[in-house]
mmCIF file of C-alpha atoms in Angstrom:
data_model
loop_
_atom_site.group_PDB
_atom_site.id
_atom_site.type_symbol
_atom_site.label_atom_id
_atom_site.label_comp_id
_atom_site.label_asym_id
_atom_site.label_seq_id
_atom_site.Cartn_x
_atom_site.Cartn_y
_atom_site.Cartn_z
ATOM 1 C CA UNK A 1 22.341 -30.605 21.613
ATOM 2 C CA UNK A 2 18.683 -30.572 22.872
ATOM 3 C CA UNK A 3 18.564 -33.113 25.957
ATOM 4 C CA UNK A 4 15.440 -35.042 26.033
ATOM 5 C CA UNK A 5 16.927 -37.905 29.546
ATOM 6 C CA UNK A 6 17.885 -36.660 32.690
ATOM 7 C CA UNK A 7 19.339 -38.059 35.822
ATOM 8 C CA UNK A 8 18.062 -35.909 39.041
ATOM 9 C CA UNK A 9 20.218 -35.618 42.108
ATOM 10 C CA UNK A 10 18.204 -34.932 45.707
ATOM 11 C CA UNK A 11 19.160 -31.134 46.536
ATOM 12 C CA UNK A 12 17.900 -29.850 42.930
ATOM 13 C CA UNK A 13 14.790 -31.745 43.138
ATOM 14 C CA UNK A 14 14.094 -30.795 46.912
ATOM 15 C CA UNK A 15 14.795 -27.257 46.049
ATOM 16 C CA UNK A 16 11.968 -27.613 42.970
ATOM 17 C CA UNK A 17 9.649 -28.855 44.786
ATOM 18 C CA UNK A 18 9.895 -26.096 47.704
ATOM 19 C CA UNK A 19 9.830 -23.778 45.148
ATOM 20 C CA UNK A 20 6.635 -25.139 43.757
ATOM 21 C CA UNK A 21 8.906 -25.473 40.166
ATOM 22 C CA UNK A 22 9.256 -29.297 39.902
ATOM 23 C CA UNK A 23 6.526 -29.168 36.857
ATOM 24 C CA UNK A 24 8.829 -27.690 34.816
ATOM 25 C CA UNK A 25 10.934 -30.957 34.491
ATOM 26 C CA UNK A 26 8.384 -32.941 32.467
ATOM 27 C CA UNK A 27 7.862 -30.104 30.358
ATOM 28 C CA UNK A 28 11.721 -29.249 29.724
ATOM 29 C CA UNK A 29 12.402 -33.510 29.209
ATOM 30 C CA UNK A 30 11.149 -36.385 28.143
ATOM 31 C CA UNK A 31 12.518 -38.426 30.477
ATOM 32 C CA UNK A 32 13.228 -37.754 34.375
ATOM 33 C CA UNK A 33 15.672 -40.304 36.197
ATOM 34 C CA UNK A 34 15.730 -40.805 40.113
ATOM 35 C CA UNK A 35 18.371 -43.209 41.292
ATOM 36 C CA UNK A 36 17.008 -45.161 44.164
ATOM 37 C CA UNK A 37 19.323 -43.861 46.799
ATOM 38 C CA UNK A 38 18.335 -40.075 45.946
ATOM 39 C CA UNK A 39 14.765 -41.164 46.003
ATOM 40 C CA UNK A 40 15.047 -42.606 49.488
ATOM 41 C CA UNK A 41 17.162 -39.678 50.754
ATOM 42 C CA UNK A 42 14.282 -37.622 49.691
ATOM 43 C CA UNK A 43 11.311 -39.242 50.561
ATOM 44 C CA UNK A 44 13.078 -40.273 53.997
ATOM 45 C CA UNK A 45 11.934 -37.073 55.273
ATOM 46 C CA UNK A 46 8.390 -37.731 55.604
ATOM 47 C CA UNK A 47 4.994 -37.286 54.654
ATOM 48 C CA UNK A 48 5.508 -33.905 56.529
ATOM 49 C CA UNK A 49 7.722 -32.693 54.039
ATOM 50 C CA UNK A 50 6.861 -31.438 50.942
ATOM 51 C CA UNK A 51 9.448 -32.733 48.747
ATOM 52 C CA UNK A 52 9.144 -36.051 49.844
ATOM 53 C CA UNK A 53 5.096 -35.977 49.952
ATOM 54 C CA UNK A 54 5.156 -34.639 46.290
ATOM 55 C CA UNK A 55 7.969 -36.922 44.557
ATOM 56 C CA UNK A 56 5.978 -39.815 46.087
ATOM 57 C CA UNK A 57 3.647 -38.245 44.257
ATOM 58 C CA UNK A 58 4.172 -37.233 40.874
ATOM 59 C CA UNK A 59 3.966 -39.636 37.638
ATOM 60 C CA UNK A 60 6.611 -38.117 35.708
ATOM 61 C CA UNK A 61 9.749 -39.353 37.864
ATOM 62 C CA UNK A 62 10.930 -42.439 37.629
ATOM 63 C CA UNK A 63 12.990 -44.279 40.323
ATOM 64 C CA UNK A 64 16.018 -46.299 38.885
ATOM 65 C CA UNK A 65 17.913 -49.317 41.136
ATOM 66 C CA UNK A 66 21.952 -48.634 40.303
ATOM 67 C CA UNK A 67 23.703 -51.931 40.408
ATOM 68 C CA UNK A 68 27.164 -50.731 41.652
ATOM 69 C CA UNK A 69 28.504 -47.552 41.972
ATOM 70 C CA UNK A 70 31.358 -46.974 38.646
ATOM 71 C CA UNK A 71 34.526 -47.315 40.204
ATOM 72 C CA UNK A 72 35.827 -44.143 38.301
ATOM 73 C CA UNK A 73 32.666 -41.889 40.109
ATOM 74 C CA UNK A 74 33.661 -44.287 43.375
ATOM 75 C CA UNK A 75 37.212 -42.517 43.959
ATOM 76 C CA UNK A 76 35.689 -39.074 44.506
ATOM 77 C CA UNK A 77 33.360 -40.394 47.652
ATOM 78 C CA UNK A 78 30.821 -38.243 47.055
ATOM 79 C CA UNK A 79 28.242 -39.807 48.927
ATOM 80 C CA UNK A 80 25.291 -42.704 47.576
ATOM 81 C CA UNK A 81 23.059 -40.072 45.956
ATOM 82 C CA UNK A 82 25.396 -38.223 44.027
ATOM 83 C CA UNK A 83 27.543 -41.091 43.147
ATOM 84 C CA UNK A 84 24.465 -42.921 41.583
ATOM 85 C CA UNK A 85 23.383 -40.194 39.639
ATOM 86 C CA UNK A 86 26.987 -40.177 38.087
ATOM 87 C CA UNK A 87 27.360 -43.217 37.798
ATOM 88 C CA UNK A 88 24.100 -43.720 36.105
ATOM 89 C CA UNK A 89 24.534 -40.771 33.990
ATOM 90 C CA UNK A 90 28.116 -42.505 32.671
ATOM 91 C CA UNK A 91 26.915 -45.517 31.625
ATOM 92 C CA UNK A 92 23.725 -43.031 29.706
ATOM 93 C CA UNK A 93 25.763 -41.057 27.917
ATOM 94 C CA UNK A 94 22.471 -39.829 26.095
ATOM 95 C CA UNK A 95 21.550 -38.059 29.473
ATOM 96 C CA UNK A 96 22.567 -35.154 31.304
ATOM 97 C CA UNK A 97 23.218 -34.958 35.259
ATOM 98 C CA UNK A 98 21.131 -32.469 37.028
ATOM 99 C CA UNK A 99 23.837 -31.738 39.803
ATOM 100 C CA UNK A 100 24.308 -28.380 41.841
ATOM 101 C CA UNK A 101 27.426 -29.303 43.927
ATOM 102 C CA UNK A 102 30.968 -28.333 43.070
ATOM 103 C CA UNK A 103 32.371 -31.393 43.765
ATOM 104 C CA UNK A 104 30.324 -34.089 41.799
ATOM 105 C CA UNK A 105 30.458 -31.077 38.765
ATOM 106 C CA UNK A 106 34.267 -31.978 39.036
ATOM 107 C CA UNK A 107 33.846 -35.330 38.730
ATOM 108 C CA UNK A 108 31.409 -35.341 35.934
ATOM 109 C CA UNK A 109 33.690 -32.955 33.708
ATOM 110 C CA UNK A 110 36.812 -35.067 34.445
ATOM 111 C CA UNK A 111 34.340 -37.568 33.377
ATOM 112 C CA UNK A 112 32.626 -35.676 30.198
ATOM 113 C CA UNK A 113 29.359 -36.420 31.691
ATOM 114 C CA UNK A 114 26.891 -33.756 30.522
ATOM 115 C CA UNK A 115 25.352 -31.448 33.700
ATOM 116 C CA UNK A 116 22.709 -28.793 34.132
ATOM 117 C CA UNK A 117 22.563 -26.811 37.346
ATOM 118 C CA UNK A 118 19.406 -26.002 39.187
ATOM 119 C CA UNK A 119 19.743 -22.957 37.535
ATOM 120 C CA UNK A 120 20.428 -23.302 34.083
ATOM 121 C CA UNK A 121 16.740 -25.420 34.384
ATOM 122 C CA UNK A 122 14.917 -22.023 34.981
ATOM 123 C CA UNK A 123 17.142 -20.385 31.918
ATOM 124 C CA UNK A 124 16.221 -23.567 29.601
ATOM 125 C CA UNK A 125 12.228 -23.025 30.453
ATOM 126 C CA UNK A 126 12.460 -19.299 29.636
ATOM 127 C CA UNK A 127 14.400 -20.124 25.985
ATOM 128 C CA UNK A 128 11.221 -22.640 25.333
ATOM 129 C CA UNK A 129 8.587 -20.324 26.215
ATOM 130 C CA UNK A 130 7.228 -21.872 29.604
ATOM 131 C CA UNK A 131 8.149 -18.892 31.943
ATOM 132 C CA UNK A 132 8.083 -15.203 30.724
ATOM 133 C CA UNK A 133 11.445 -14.035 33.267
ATOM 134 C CA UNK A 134 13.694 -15.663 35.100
ATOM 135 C CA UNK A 135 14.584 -13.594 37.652
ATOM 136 C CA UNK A 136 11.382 -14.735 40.009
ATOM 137 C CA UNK A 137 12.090 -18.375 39.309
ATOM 138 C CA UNK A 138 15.533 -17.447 40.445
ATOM 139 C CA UNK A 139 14.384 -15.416 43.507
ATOM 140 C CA UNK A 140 12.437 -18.144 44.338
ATOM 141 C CA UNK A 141 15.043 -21.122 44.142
ATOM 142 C CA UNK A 142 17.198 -18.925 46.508
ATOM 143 C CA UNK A 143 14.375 -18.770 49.225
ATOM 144 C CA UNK A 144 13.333 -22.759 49.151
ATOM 145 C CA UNK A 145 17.431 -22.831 49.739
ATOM 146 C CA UNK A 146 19.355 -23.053 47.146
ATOM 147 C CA UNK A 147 22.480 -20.985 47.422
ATOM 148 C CA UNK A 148 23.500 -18.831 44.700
ATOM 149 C CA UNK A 149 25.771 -16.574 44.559
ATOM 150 C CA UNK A 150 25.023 -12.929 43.255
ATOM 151 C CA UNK A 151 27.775 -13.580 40.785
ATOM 152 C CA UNK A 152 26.021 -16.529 39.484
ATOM 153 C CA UNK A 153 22.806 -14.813 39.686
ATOM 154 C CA UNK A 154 23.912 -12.207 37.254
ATOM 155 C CA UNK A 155 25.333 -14.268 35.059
ATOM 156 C CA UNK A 156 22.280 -16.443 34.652
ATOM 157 C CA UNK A 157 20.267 -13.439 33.827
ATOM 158 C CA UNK A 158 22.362 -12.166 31.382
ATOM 159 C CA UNK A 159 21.927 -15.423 30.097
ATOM 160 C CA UNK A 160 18.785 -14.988 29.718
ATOM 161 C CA UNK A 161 19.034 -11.382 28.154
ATOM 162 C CA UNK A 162 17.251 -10.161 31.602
#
């Protein structure tokens, strides 16, 4: 299934944009989601950081007001961002969550909501052609601070035959 709508939490976004890889989410869909309370977390850090200067920014994401949070993502108290993203992303069943932690990846399976980790991202661009290797995409995620373990590492190489 080729997903064109997404639904962006805060920590794969901030680690993008550190990472200087945020342009390949217009590129990879058609659509880019930011519930309000992720948007706020983010850009709540200033015009002195660069996630929040460049989200501000950019023309491709779109900030989205959630209504209530779904009671069904509201048991799991994962916190405003993360439960908005869900929640959005259950009641859009034609978009995927872009979620890194464990917890809200729980959720959304016991939920069948469809996710992509930060990672998986980087494999998707190299599989349409934007990037060349994945590994430095990778490399680079890790130092903007995304933790990955060498486990996962390997696996998302081999993923993408690197």
């Amino acid at each position: 299934m080729l997903i064109k709508r997404v639904i962006i939490n805060s920590s794969p976004l901030i680690v993008l944009f550190k990472s200087q890889q945020a342009e390949l989410l217009p590129q990879l869909f058609s659509e880019i989601l930011v519930p309000a309370g992720v948007w706020d977390e983010i850009t709540a850090a200033g015009q002195n950081d660069a996630a929040a200067r460049e989200l501000s920014s950019v023309t491709w994401a779109q900030r989205v007001e959630i209504g209530n949070i779904a009671p069904e993502v509201a048991g799991w108290d994962l916190g405003k961002g993360k439960s908005e993203v869900l929640s959005l992303a259950l009641n859009n069943p034609d978009c995927a969550a872009i979620i890194d932690d464990r917890a809200a990846r729980r959720c959304s399976q016991s939920l069948s909501i469809t996710t992509i980790g930060t990672g998986r991202l980087i494999i998707l661009a190299k599989q349409r052609g934007l990037i060349p290797l994945v590994s430095p995409r990778i490399q680079a995620l890790r130092d903007a601070g995304l933790w990955l373990s060498d486990h996962l590492v390997n696996l998302l190489k081999i993923q993408a035959g690197e």
